[in-house]
Amino acid sequence: MLIVIDFESEEPIYQQLKNSIMKGILTNELKEGESLPSVREMASDIGVNMHTVNKTYNLLKEDGLINIDRRKGAIVSKDKQKPTEEYKAKLKSNLDNIIVESSLRGINEEEFLDICKELYNQYTV
């Protein structure tokens, strides 16, 4: 799986890395039971600090997407977790900001929903 980090982006590196790994899991580039590179190896491969990778792996573990085993390292879990009320509130907040910005840039509801459907359908498994 190719992970590309944009070091000029305002999005934190750990979030970019998390998003890349989540997409890899969703698209089956990373399969259930597959090992991710060690923290040291991943950090070296993409040119970031080990703490950044460690933070990413811990967030993925909290989300139930990987398991961390002391002997085997980080393993793709793919246990789908039900969305919590906390997650739904965060989703609404994020979407609210995106909708406001889109509306200010002249994107109407139909166009916005078309974009959402197009993107959502890319990942429907």
mmCIF file of C-alpha atoms in Angstrom:
data_model
loop_
_atom_site.group_PDB
_atom_site.id
_atom_site.type_symbol
_atom_site.label_atom_id
_atom_site.label_comp_id
_atom_site.label_asym_id
_atom_site.label_seq_id
_atom_site.Cartn_x
_atom_site.Cartn_y
_atom_site.Cartn_z
ATOM 1 C CA MET A 1 0.000 0.000 0.000
ATOM 2 C CA LEU A 2 1.346 3.385 -0.981
ATOM 3 C CA ILE A 3 1.088 6.040 1.708
ATOM 4 C CA VAL A 4 1.562 9.608 0.575
ATOM 5 C CA ILE A 5 1.998 12.337 3.164
ATOM 6 C CA ASP A 6 1.641 15.987 2.216
ATOM 7 C CA PHE A 7 4.056 17.776 4.517
ATOM 8 C CA GLU A 8 2.679 21.148 3.341
ATOM 9 C CA SER A 9 -0.909 20.284 4.318
ATOM 10 C CA GLU A 10 -2.623 21.876 7.298
ATOM 11 C CA GLU A 11 -3.950 18.416 8.178
ATOM 12 C CA PRO A 12 -1.738 16.801 10.842
ATOM 13 C CA ILE A 13 0.574 14.059 9.615
ATOM 14 C CA TYR A 14 -0.863 11.493 12.039
ATOM 15 C CA GLN A 15 -4.354 12.185 10.630
ATOM 16 C CA GLN A 16 -3.148 11.825 7.031
ATOM 17 C CA LEU A 17 -1.514 8.531 7.953
ATOM 18 C CA LYS A 18 -4.630 7.330 9.787
ATOM 19 C CA ASN A 19 -6.817 8.235 6.803
ATOM 20 C CA SER A 20 -4.498 6.375 4.397
ATOM 21 C CA ILE A 21 -4.531 3.236 6.521
ATOM 22 C CA MET A 22 -8.325 3.383 6.958
ATOM 23 C CA LYS A 23 -8.765 3.667 3.175
ATOM 24 C CA GLY A 24 -6.417 0.712 2.733
ATOM 25 C CA ILE A 25 -8.524 -1.352 5.119
ATOM 26 C CA LEU A 26 -11.809 -0.330 3.523
ATOM 27 C CA THR A 27 -10.595 -1.051 -0.019
ATOM 28 C CA ASN A 28 -9.017 -4.373 1.032
ATOM 29 C CA GLU A 29 -5.497 -3.238 0.171
ATOM 30 C CA LEU A 30 -4.912 -4.112 3.813
ATOM 31 C CA LYS A 31 -6.616 -7.364 4.668
ATOM 32 C CA GLU A 32 -7.882 -8.626 7.998
ATOM 33 C CA GLY A 33 -5.044 -10.321 9.880
ATOM 34 C CA GLU A 34 -2.353 -8.550 7.860
ATOM 35 C CA SER A 35 0.502 -6.970 9.779
ATOM 36 C CA LEU A 36 1.302 -3.310 9.424
ATOM 37 C CA PRO A 37 4.949 -2.261 9.406
ATOM 38 C CA SER A 38 6.509 -1.728 12.819
ATOM 39 C CA VAL A 39 6.373 1.806 14.176
ATOM 40 C CA ARG A 40 10.072 2.256 13.488
ATOM 41 C CA GLU A 41 9.796 0.850 9.957
ATOM 42 C CA MET A 42 6.731 2.939 9.041
ATOM 43 C CA ALA A 43 8.345 6.103 10.418
ATOM 44 C CA SER A 44 11.494 5.454 8.419
ATOM 45 C CA ASP A 45 9.584 4.585 5.212
ATOM 46 C CA ILE A 46 7.523 7.773 5.156
ATOM 47 C CA GLY A 47 10.041 10.051 6.836
ATOM 48 C CA VAL A 48 8.217 10.967 10.025
ATOM 49 C CA ASN A 49 8.838 10.732 13.744
ATOM 50 C CA MET A 50 8.141 7.379 15.438
ATOM 51 C CA HIS A 51 5.802 9.149 17.901
ATOM 52 C CA THR A 52 3.623 10.224 14.975
ATOM 53 C CA VAL A 53 3.218 6.619 13.798
ATOM 54 C CA ASN A 54 2.685 5.424 17.360
ATOM 55 C CA LYS A 55 -0.102 8.000 17.817
ATOM 56 C CA THR A 56 -1.704 6.873 14.554
ATOM 57 C CA TYR A 57 -1.585 3.203 15.536
ATOM 58 C CA ASN A 58 -3.083 3.963 18.943
ATOM 59 C CA LEU A 59 -5.949 5.923 17.361
ATOM 60 C CA LEU A 60 -6.621 3.057 14.942
ATOM 61 C CA LYS A 61 -6.594 0.653 17.890
ATOM 62 C CA GLU A 62 -9.095 2.843 19.786
ATOM 63 C CA ASP A 63 -11.324 2.771 16.698
ATOM 64 C CA GLY A 64 -11.131 -1.038 16.627
ATOM 65 C CA LEU A 65 -9.450 -1.127 13.221
ATOM 66 C CA ILE A 66 -6.197 -2.709 14.365
ATOM 67 C CA ASN A 67 -5.035 -4.830 17.266
ATOM 68 C CA ILE A 68 -1.624 -4.344 18.781
ATOM 69 C CA ASP A 69 0.192 -7.456 19.934
ATOM 70 C CA ARG A 70 3.557 -7.179 21.659
ATOM 71 C CA ARG A 71 4.953 -10.051 19.617
ATOM 72 C CA LYS A 72 3.227 -9.563 16.261
ATOM 73 C CA GLY A 73 2.880 -5.776 16.176
ATOM 74 C CA ALA A 74 -0.086 -3.979 14.619
ATOM 75 C CA ILE A 75 -2.570 -6.318 12.932
ATOM 76 C CA VAL A 76 -5.551 -5.239 10.798
ATOM 77 C CA SER A 77 -8.731 -6.100 12.687
ATOM 78 C CA LYS A 78 -11.611 -4.850 10.529
ATOM 79 C CA ASP A 79 -14.036 -5.286 13.421
ATOM 80 C CA LYS A 80 -16.787 -2.926 12.424
ATOM 81 C CA GLN A 81 -17.861 -0.922 15.404
ATOM 82 C CA LYS A 82 -21.304 0.535 15.708
ATOM 83 C CA PRO A 83 -21.292 4.318 15.567
ATOM 84 C CA THR A 84 -21.572 5.802 19.044
ATOM 85 C CA GLU A 85 -23.518 8.942 19.822
ATOM 86 C CA GLU A 86 -20.156 10.658 20.332
ATOM 87 C CA TYR A 87 -19.054 9.623 16.845
ATOM 88 C CA LYS A 88 -22.342 10.802 15.321
ATOM 89 C CA ALA A 89 -21.983 14.190 17.041
ATOM 90 C CA LYS A 90 -18.424 14.530 15.696
ATOM 91 C CA LEU A 91 -19.623 13.542 12.212
ATOM 92 C CA LYS A 92 -22.395 16.156 12.314
ATOM 93 C CA SER A 93 -19.957 18.817 13.464
ATOM 94 C CA ASN A 94 -17.494 18.004 10.685
ATOM 95 C CA LEU A 95 -20.236 17.910 8.062
ATOM 96 C CA ASP A 96 -21.661 21.186 9.356
ATOM 97 C CA ASN A 97 -18.363 22.927 8.704
ATOM 98 C CA ILE A 98 -18.044 21.364 5.255
ATOM 99 C CA ILE A 99 -21.619 22.326 4.338
ATOM 100 C CA VAL A 100 -21.107 25.920 5.476
ATOM 101 C CA GLU A 101 -17.901 26.269 3.436
ATOM 102 C CA SER A 102 -19.464 24.573 0.401
ATOM 103 C CA SER A 103 -22.499 26.817 0.549
ATOM 104 C CA LEU A 104 -20.326 29.930 0.823
ATOM 105 C CA ARG A 105 -18.486 28.779 -2.305
ATOM 106 C CA GLY A 106 -21.747 28.434 -4.234
ATOM 107 C CA ILE A 107 -22.259 24.677 -4.137
ATOM 108 C CA ASN A 108 -25.980 23.956 -3.926
ATOM 109 C CA GLU A 109 -27.612 21.052 -2.082
ATOM 110 C CA GLU A 110 -28.021 18.844 -5.152
ATOM 111 C CA GLU A 111 -24.395 19.282 -6.209
ATOM 112 C CA PHE A 112 -23.211 18.711 -2.627
ATOM 113 C CA LEU A 113 -25.222 15.496 -2.315
ATOM 114 C CA ASP A 114 -24.005 14.296 -5.729
ATOM 115 C CA ILE A 115 -20.400 14.791 -4.592
ATOM 116 C CA CYS A 116 -21.133 12.942 -1.344
ATOM 117 C CA LYS A 117 -22.761 10.025 -3.181
ATOM 118 C CA GLU A 118 -19.895 9.797 -5.666
ATOM 119 C CA LEU A 119 -17.320 9.666 -2.891
ATOM 120 C CA TYR A 120 -19.356 7.304 -0.728
ATOM 121 C CA ASN A 121 -19.828 4.905 -3.633
ATOM 122 C CA GLN A 122 -16.045 4.700 -4.145
ATOM 123 C CA TYR A 123 -15.772 2.943 -0.814
ATOM 124 C CA THR A 124 -18.924 0.859 -0.728
ATOM 125 C CA VAL A 125 -17.794 -2.711 -0.358
#
